[in-house]
Short mmCIF file of N, CA and C in Angstrom, two decimals:
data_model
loop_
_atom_site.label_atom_id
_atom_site.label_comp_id
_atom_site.label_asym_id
_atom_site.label_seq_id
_atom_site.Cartn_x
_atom_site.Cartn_y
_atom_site.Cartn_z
N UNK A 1 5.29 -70.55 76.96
CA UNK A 1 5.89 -70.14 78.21
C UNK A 1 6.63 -68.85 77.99
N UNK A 2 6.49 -68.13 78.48
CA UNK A 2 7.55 -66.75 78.74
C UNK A 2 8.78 -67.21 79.12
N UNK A 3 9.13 -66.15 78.50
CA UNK A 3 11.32 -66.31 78.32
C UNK A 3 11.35 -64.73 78.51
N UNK A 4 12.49 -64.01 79.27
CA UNK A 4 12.97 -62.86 79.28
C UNK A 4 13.29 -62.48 77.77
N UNK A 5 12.80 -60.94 77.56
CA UNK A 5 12.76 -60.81 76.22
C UNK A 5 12.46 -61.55 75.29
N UNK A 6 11.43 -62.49 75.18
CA UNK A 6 10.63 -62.99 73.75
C UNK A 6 9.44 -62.35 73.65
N UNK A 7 9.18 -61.90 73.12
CA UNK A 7 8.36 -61.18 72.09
C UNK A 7 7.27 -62.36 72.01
N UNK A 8 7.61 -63.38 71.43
CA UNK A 8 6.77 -64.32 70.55
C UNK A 8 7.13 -65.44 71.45
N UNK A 9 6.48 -66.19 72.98
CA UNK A 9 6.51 -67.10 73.62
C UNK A 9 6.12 -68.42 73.56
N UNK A 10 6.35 -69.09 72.05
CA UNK A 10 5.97 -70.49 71.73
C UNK A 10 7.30 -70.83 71.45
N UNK A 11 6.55 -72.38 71.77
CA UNK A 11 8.04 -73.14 71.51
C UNK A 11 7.92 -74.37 71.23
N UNK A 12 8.90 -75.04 70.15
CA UNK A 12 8.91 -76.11 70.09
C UNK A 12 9.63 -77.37 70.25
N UNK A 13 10.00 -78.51 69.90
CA UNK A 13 10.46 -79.22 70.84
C UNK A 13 12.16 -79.02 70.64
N UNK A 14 12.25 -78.26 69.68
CA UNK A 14 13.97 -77.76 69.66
C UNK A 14 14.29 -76.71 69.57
N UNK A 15 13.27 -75.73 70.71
CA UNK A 15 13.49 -74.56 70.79
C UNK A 15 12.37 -73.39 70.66
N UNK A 16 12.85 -72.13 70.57
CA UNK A 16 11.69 -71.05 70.28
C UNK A 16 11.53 -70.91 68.93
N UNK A 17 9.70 -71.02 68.97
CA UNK A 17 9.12 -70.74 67.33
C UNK A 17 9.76 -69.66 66.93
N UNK A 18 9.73 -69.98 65.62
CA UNK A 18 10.01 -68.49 65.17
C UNK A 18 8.68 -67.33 64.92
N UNK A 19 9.45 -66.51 65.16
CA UNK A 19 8.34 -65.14 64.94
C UNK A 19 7.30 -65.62 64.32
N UNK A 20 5.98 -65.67 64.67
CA UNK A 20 4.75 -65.77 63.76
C UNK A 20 4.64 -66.97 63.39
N UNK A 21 5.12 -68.27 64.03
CA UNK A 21 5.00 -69.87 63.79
C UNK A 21 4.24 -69.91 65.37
N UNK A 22 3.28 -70.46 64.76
CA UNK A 22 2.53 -71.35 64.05
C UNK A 22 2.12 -69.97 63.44
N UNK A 23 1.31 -69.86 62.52
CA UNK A 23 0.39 -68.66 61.65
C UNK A 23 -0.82 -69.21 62.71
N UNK A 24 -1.51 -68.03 62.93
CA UNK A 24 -2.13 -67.69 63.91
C UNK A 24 -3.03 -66.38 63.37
N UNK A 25 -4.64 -66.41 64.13
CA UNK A 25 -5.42 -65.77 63.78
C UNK A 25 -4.60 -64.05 64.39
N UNK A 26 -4.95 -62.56 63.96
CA UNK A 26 -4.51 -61.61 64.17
C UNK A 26 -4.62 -61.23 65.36
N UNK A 27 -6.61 -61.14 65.71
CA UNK A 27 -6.44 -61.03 67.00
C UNK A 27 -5.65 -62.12 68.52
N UNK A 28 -5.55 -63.59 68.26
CA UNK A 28 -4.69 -64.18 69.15
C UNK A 28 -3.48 -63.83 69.39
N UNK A 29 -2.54 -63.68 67.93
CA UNK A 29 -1.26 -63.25 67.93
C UNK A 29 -1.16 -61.77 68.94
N UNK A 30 -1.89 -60.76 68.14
CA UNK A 30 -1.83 -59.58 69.34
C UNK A 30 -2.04 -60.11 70.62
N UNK A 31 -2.73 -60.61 71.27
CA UNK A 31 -3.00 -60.93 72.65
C UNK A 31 -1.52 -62.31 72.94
N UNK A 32 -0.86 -63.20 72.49
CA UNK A 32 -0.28 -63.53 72.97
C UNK A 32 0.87 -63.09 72.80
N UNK A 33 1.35 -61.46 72.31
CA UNK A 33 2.21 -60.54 72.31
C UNK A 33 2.20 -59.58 73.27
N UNK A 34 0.90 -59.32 73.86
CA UNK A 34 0.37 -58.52 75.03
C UNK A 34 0.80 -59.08 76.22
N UNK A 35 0.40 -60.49 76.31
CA UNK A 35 0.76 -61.50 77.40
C UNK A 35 2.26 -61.25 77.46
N UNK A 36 3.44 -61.54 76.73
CA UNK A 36 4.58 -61.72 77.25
C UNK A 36 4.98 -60.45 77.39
N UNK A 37 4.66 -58.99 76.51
CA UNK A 37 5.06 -58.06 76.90
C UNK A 37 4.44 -57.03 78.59
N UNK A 38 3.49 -58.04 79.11
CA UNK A 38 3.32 -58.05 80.39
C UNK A 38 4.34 -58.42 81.16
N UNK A 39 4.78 -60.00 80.59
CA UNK A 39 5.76 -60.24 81.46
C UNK A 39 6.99 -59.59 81.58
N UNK A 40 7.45 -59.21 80.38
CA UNK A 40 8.74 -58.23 80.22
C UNK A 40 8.44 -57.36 80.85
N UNK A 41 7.63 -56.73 80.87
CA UNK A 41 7.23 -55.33 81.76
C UNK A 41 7.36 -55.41 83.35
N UNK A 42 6.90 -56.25 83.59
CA UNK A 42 6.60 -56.49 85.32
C UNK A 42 6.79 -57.67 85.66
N UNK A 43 7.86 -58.43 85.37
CA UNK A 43 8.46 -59.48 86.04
C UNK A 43 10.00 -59.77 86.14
N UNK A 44 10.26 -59.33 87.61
CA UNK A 44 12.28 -58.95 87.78
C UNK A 44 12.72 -60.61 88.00
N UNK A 45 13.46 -60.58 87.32
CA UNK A 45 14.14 -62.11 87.99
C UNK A 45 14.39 -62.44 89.32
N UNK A 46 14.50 -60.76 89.73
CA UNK A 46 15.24 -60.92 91.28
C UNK A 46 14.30 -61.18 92.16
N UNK A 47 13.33 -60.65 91.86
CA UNK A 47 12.06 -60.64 92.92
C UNK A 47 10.50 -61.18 92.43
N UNK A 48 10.54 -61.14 90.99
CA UNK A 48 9.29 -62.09 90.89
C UNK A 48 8.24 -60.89 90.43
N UNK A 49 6.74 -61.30 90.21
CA UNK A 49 5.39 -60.15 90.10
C UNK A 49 5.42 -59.12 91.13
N UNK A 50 5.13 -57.94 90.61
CA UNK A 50 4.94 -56.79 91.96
C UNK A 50 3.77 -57.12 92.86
N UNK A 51 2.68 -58.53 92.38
CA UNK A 51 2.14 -58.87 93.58
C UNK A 51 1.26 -59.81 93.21
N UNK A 52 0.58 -60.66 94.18
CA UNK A 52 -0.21 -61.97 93.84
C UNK A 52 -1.33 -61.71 92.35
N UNK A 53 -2.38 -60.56 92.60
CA UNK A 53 -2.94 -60.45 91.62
C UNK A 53 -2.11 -60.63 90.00
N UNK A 54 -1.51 -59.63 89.81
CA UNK A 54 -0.95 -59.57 88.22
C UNK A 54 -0.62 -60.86 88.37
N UNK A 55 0.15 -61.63 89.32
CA UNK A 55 0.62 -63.12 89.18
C UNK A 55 -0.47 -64.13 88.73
N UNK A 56 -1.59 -64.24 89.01
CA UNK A 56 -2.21 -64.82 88.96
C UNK A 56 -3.61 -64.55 87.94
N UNK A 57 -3.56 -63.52 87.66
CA UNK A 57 -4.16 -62.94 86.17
C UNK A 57 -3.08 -63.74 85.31
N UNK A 58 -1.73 -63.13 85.53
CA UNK A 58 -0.94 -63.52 84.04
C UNK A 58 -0.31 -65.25 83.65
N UNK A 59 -1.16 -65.93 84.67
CA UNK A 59 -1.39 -67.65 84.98
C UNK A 59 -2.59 -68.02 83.88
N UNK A 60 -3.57 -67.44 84.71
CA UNK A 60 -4.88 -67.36 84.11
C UNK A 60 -4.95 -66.92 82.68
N UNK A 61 -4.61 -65.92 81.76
CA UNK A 61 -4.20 -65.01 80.48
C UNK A 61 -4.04 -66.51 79.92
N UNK A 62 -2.66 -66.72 80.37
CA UNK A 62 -1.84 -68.00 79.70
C UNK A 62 -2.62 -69.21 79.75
N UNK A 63 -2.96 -69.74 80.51
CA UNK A 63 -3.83 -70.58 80.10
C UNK A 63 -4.92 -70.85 78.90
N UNK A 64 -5.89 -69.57 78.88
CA UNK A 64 -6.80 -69.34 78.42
C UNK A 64 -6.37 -69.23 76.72
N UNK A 65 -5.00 -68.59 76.63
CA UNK A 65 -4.39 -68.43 75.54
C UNK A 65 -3.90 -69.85 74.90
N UNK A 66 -3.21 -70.59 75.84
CA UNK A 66 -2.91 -72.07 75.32
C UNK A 66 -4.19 -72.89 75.14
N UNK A 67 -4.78 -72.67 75.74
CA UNK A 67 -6.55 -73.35 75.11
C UNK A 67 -6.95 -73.06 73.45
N UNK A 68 -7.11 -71.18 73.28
CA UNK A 68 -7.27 -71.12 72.33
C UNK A 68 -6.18 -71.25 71.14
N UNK A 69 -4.98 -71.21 71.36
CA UNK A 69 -3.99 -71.81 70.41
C UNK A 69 -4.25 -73.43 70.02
N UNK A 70 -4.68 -74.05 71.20
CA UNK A 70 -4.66 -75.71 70.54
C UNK A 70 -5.94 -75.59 69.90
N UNK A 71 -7.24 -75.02 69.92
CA UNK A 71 -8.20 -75.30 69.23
C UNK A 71 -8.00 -74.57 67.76
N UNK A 72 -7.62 -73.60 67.40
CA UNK A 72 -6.72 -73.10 66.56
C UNK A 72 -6.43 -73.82 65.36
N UNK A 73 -5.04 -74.71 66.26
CA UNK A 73 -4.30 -75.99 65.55
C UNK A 73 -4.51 -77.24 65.40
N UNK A 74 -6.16 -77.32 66.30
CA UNK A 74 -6.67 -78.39 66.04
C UNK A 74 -5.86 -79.69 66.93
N UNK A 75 -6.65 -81.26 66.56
CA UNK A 75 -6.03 -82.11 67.21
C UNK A 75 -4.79 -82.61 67.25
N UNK A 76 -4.23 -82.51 66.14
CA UNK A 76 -2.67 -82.94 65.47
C UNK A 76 -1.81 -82.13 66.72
N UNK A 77 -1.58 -81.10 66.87
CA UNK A 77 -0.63 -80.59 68.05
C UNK A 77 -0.89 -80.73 69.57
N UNK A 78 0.45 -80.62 69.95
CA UNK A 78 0.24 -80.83 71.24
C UNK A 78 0.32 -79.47 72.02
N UNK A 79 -0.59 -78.81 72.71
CA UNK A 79 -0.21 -77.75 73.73
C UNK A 79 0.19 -78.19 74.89
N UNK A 80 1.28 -77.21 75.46
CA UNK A 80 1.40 -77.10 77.28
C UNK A 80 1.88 -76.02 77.43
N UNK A 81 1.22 -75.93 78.35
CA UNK A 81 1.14 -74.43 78.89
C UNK A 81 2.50 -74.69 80.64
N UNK A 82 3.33 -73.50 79.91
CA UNK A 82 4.32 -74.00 81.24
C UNK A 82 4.40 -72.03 82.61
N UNK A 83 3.75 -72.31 83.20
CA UNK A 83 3.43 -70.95 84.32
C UNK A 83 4.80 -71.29 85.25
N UNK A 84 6.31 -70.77 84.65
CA UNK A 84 7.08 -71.13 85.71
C UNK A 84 7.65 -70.06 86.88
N UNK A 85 7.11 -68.88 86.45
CA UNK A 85 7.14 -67.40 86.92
C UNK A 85 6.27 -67.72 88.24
N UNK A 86 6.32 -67.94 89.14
CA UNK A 86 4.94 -68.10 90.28
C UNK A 86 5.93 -67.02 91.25
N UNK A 87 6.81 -66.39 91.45
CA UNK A 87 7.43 -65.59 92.37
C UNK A 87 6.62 -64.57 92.42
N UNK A 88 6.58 -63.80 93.66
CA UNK A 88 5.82 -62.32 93.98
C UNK A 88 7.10 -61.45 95.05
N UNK A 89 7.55 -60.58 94.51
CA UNK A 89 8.02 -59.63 95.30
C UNK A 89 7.91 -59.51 96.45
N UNK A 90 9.14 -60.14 97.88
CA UNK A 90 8.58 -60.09 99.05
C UNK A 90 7.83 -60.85 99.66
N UNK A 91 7.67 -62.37 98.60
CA UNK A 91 7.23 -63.46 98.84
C UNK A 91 7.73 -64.65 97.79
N UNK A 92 7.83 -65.77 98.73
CA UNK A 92 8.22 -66.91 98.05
C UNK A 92 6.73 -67.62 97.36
N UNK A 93 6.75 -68.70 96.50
CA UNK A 93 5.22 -69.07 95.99
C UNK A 93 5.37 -70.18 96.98
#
């Protein structure tokens, strides 16, 4: 799940992973560093996505990303994917 300013958006059940936990293939890690630095980029607390699309790409991203993290880590872990950002600028979700 994205957190304002994390860098590295996993988490576990007592908190945020640390940097680079779980170890993770290179190209995933880049892409689920891309993902939150999307969100840092273009998501205000005050008002939410600058508009439905990016909102709903950066739903979609995340998903697709928590898929390939659990196959990754195999059956032993548990993924969930938490999309709690659903605000759009100038609209309620």
């Amino acid at each position: 799940m994205n957190d304002y300013s994390a860098d590295w958006p996993l988490w576990r059940d007592d908190g945020g992973a640390p940097d680079g936990e779980p170890q993770l293939p290179a190209w995933l890690e880049a892409d689920i560093r891309q993902w939150a630095a999307t969100f840092n980029s273009l998501y205000s607390y005050e008002t939410g996505w600058p508009d439905t699309r990016t909102r709903d790409e950066q739903r979609l991203k995340g998903e697709r990303l928590a898929g390939a993290i659990a196959r990754e880590l195999g059956l032993g872990d548990s993924i969930v994917f938490a999309h709690w950002e659903t605000n759009v600028a100038g609209r309620e979700s």
